[in-house]
Coordinates of C-alpha atoms in Angstrom, one line a residue:
S43 CA 0.1 0.0 0.0
V44 CA 1.0 3.5 -0.5
C45 CA 1.2 6.0 2.5
F46 CA 0.7 9.6 2.1
P47 CA 1.3 12.1 4.6
K48 CA -1.6 13.9 6.3
P49 CA -2.4 17.3 5.3
G50 CA -0.2 19.9 7.1
T51 CA 2.7 17.5 7.8
T52 CA 6.1 19.0 7.1
I53 CA 8.5 16.7 5.3
I54 CA 12.5 17.2 5.5
L55 CA 14.7 15.7 2.7
L56 CA 18.5 15.4 3.5
G57 CA 21.1 14.9 0.7
F58 CA 24.7 15.1 0.5
L59 CA 26.8 16.5 -2.6
V60 CA 30.4 15.0 -2.9
F61 CA 32.9 17.0 -4.8
L62 CA 35.8 14.9 -6.2
E63 CA 38.9 16.7 -7.1
P64 CA 40.5 15.5 -10.4
K65 CA 43.7 13.6 -9.9
Q66 CA 46.9 15.6 -10.8
A67 CA 49.1 14.1 -13.5
P68 CA 52.7 14.0 -12.7
V69 CA 54.9 17.1 -13.4
F70 CA 58.6 17.3 -12.9
D71 CA 59.4 20.5 -10.9
I72 CA 63.1 19.7 -10.6
K73 CA 64.8 18.2 -13.5
P74 CA 68.3 16.5 -13.8
E75 CA 71.2 18.3 -15.2
S76 CA 73.6 17.1 -18.1
I77 CA 77.0 16.1 -16.8
D78 CA 80.5 15.2 -17.8
V79 CA 82.0 12.5 -15.9
P80 CA 85.6 11.1 -15.9
F81 CA 86.0 7.5 -17.2
G82 CA 85.6 4.9 -14.4
E83 CA 83.7 7.3 -12.0
S84 CA 80.0 7.2 -11.0
A85 CA 77.3 9.4 -12.5
D86 CA 74.2 10.5 -10.8
F87 CA 70.8 11.9 -12.1
E88 CA 68.2 13.2 -9.9
C89 CA 64.7 14.8 -10.5
H90 CA 61.6 15.7 -8.3
V91 CA 58.2 15.0 -9.4
T92 CA 54.7 16.1 -8.0
G93 CA 51.3 14.5 -8.8
A94 CA 48.8 12.2 -7.4
Q95 CA 50.0 8.9 -6.0
P96 CA 50.8 6.2 -6.8
I97 CA 53.4 7.4 -9.2
H98 CA 55.2 4.9 -11.4
I99 CA 59.0 5.7 -12.3
T100 CA 60.9 4.4 -15.3
W101 CA 64.4 5.3 -16.7
S102 CA 65.7 4.8 -20.0
K103 CA 68.9 5.3 -22.0
D104 CA 68.7 6.5 -25.7
G105 CA 65.2 5.0 -25.7
Q106 CA 66.0 1.7 -24.2
E107 CA 64.6 1.0 -20.6
I108 CA 67.2 0.4 -17.8
R109 CA 66.7 -1.2 -14.5
T110 CA 68.5 -1.7 -11.3
G111 CA 71.3 -4.3 -11.5
R112 CA 74.6 -4.6 -13.3
N113 CA 75.8 -1.0 -13.6
Y114 CA 72.7 0.8 -12.5
N115 CA 71.1 1.7 -9.3
I116 CA 67.5 3.3 -9.1
T117 CA 65.4 4.7 -6.3
F118 CA 62.2 6.6 -5.9
T119 CA 61.8 8.3 -2.4
D120 CA 59.7 11.0 -1.3
N121 CA 58.9 12.0 -4.9
T122 CA 62.5 12.1 -5.8
A123 CA 63.6 9.8 -8.5
H124 CA 67.5 8.9 -8.6
L125 CA 69.5 7.1 -11.1
R126 CA 73.2 6.2 -10.4
V127 CA 75.5 4.8 -13.1
L128 CA 78.0 3.0 -10.7
R129 CA 81.2 3.1 -13.2
V130 CA 80.9 4.9 -16.4
G131 CA 82.6 3.6 -19.6
K132 CA 82.5 4.6 -23.1
G133 CA 79.1 2.9 -23.8
D134 CA 77.4 4.9 -21.0
S135 CA 77.5 8.1 -23.0
G136 CA 74.0 9.3 -24.1
Q137 CA 70.6 10.7 -23.2
Y138 CA 68.9 9.5 -19.9
T139 CA 65.1 10.0 -19.6
C140 CA 63.0 9.7 -16.6
Q141 CA 59.3 9.1 -17.0
A142 CA 56.8 9.5 -14.2
S143 CA 53.2 8.2 -14.7
N144 CA 49.9 7.7 -12.9
E145 CA 46.2 7.3 -13.6
A146 CA 46.0 11.0 -14.7
G147 CA 48.9 11.2 -17.2
K148 CA 52.7 11.1 -17.4
D149 CA 55.5 13.4 -17.9
F150 CA 59.2 13.3 -19.0
C151 CA 62.6 14.8 -18.4
S152 CA 66.1 14.1 -19.9
A153 CA 69.8 14.9 -19.5
Q154 CA 72.9 14.0 -21.3
L155 CA 75.8 12.0 -19.9
S156 CA 79.3 12.7 -21.5
V157 CA 82.1 10.4 -20.5
K158 CA 85.5 12.3 -20.2
E159 CA 88.2 9.9 -21.4
P160 CA 91.9 11.0 -21.3
P161 CA 93.9 10.9 -24.6
K162 CA 95.2 7.5 -25.5
F163 CA 97.6 6.8 -28.5
V164 CA 95.9 4.0 -30.3
K165 CA 98.6 4.0 -33.0
K166 CA 102.1 5.4 -32.4
P167 CA 104.7 6.4 -35.1
E168 CA 107.8 4.0 -35.4
A169 CA 110.4 4.5 -32.3
L170 CA 113.1 5.2 -35.0
R171 CA 112.6 6.8 -38.6
F172 CA 115.2 6.8 -41.3
V173 CA 114.8 9.0 -44.2
K174 CA 116.9 10.6 -47.0
Q175 CA 117.7 14.1 -47.5
G176 CA 115.1 15.7 -49.7
D177 CA 112.3 13.2 -48.8
T178 CA 108.9 14.3 -47.5
V179 CA 108.4 12.9 -44.0
Q180 CA 105.1 12.1 -42.4
L181 CA 105.0 11.3 -38.7
E182 CA 101.6 10.0 -37.9
C183 CA 99.6 8.7 -34.7
T184 CA 96.1 7.8 -33.9
I185 CA 94.5 9.1 -30.7
S186 CA 91.3 8.3 -28.8
G187 CA 89.7 10.3 -26.0
T188 CA 86.8 12.8 -25.2
P189 CA 86.0 15.5 -25.0
E190 CA 87.9 17.6 -27.6
I191 CA 91.5 16.8 -28.1
R192 CA 94.4 19.4 -28.7
I193 CA 97.5 18.4 -30.3
A194 CA 101.0 20.0 -30.1
W195 CA 104.3 18.8 -31.7
Y196 CA 107.9 19.3 -30.3
K197 CA 111.2 18.7 -31.8
N198 CA 114.1 18.4 -29.2
D199 CA 111.6 19.9 -26.6
Q200 CA 111.0 23.0 -28.8
A201 CA 107.4 23.5 -29.9
L202 CA 106.8 23.3 -33.5
Q203 CA 104.8 26.0 -35.6
A204 CA 103.1 25.2 -39.1
S205 CA 105.3 26.7 -41.8
D206 CA 105.8 26.2 -45.7
R207 CA 107.9 23.1 -44.9
L208 CA 105.9 22.1 -41.8
H209 CA 102.3 21.1 -42.0
I210 CA 100.5 20.1 -38.8
S211 CA 96.9 18.5 -38.9
F212 CA 94.5 16.6 -36.6
V213 CA 91.5 15.2 -38.5
D214 CA 89.4 12.1 -37.6
S215 CA 91.5 11.3 -34.5
V216 CA 94.6 11.2 -36.7
A217 CA 97.5 13.7 -35.7
M218 CA 100.1 14.1 -38.5
L219 CA 103.3 16.2 -38.8
T220 CA 104.6 16.5 -42.5
I221 CA 108.1 17.9 -43.3
S222 CA 108.7 18.7 -46.9
G223 CA 112.3 18.2 -48.2
A224 CA 113.9 16.8 -45.2
T225 CA 117.5 18.1 -44.5
A226 CA 119.9 17.5 -41.8
D227 CA 118.6 20.2 -39.7
D228 CA 115.3 18.1 -39.3
A229 CA 117.1 15.2 -37.6
G230 CA 116.2 14.9 -33.9
D231 CA 113.6 13.5 -31.2
Y232 CA 109.9 14.4 -32.1
I233 CA 107.2 14.3 -29.4
C234 CA 103.3 14.5 -30.2
E235 CA 101.6 15.5 -27.2
A236 CA 97.7 15.2 -26.8
H237 CA 95.6 17.0 -24.2
N238 CA 91.9 17.4 -23.1
S239 CA 90.1 18.3 -19.9
A240 CA 90.5 14.6 -18.7
G241 CA 94.3 14.4 -19.0
T242 CA 97.5 14.5 -21.2
A243 CA 99.5 11.7 -23.1
S244 CA 102.4 11.8 -25.5
C245 CA 104.5 9.7 -27.7
S246 CA 107.8 10.1 -29.4
T247 CA 110.0 9.1 -32.4
S248 CA 113.5 9.7 -33.4
L249 CA 114.2 11.0 -36.8
F250 CA 117.4 10.2 -38.7
V251 CA 118.4 12.0 -42.0
K252 CA 120.5 10.0 -44.3
G253 CA 123.2 12.0 -46.0
V254 CA 126.4 11.4 -48.1
F255 CA 128.3 10.2 -44.9
G256 CA 125.5 8.4 -43.2
C257 CA 122.7 9.3 -41.1
V258 CA 122.5 12.6 -39.1
R259 CA 120.8 12.5 -35.8
E260 CA 121.6 16.0 -34.7
R261 CA 123.8 19.1 -35.4
T262 CA 125.5 20.9 -32.8
V263 CA 127.4 24.1 -33.0
I264 CA 130.3 24.3 -30.5
S265 CA 132.1 27.8 -29.8
V266 CA 135.8 27.7 -29.4
H267 CA 137.0 30.1 -26.8
S268 CA 140.7 28.6 -26.1
L269 CA 142.3 30.2 -29.4
P270 CA 144.9 32.7 -29.1
A271 CA 143.9 36.2 -28.7
A272 CA 145.3 37.2 -32.1
L273 CA 143.0 34.7 -33.8
P274 CA 139.3 35.3 -34.1
Q275 CA 136.8 33.1 -32.4
L276 CA 135.5 30.1 -34.5
S277 CA 132.4 28.2 -34.3
L278 CA 132.6 24.5 -35.3
L279 CA 129.7 22.6 -36.8
L280 CA 129.7 19.1 -35.1
L281 CA 127.6 16.6 -37.1
I282 CA 126.9 13.4 -35.4
Y283 CA 126.8 10.7 -37.8
T284 CA 125.5 7.2 -37.1
F285 CA 125.5 4.1 -39.3
P286 CA 122.7 1.8 -38.3
Q287 CA 123.3 -1.8 -39.3
S288 CA 120.2 -1.6 -41.6
L289 CA 121.5 1.1 -43.8
R290 CA 125.3 0.1 -44.0
S291 CA 124.3 -1.7 -47.2
L292 CA 122.5 1.2 -48.8

């Protein structure tokens, strides 16, 4: 049966309105910075994210997801995501991306890791180099390392500068010193020095120039001061010749 209120009866209806705030998608308010790290040391990326919980964090390198283990350690505490590369090597250079996601959406942030590697001579010139007078001489070596490497050449500890006869180049990791028309004055010890912000390395070679009497390794001028006063002082040119076994038959 249906009951109806008597005339004059007051009816009170109670209701509740519930307002649900929309969930906030993740937003990175602190992002990681790109870093340069020496070879063999650890690298750290850290970022902070806001948004409705639960938030899921993933890290990737150059688009490939990475996980805790082997050379990586990943944590997410108090909305702070942290990635540590335990011991960086050549293969760890690249772009690292952190993704935060929840039911409302997702956000990304990225940073670059560059591994600083000191110069290393992958290919060195011969320890001894024998040429004939008038030859064009090329002293060449291959060098690895990052970041950018600077090259300097020295002869008998004196820095060399490019000239009409000397050409210095460093292209595609190959350092080259070219000497046009070698003379006895070009004989001596040559050093190639490579330098970057991670360190310095060098290699050396000795150049012998074969002349009429043999191979000139160095030329030395000696001043003679013990002559009588009536005679002018003289300067004698001392040529040091060597006859390597391999050249005696030439």
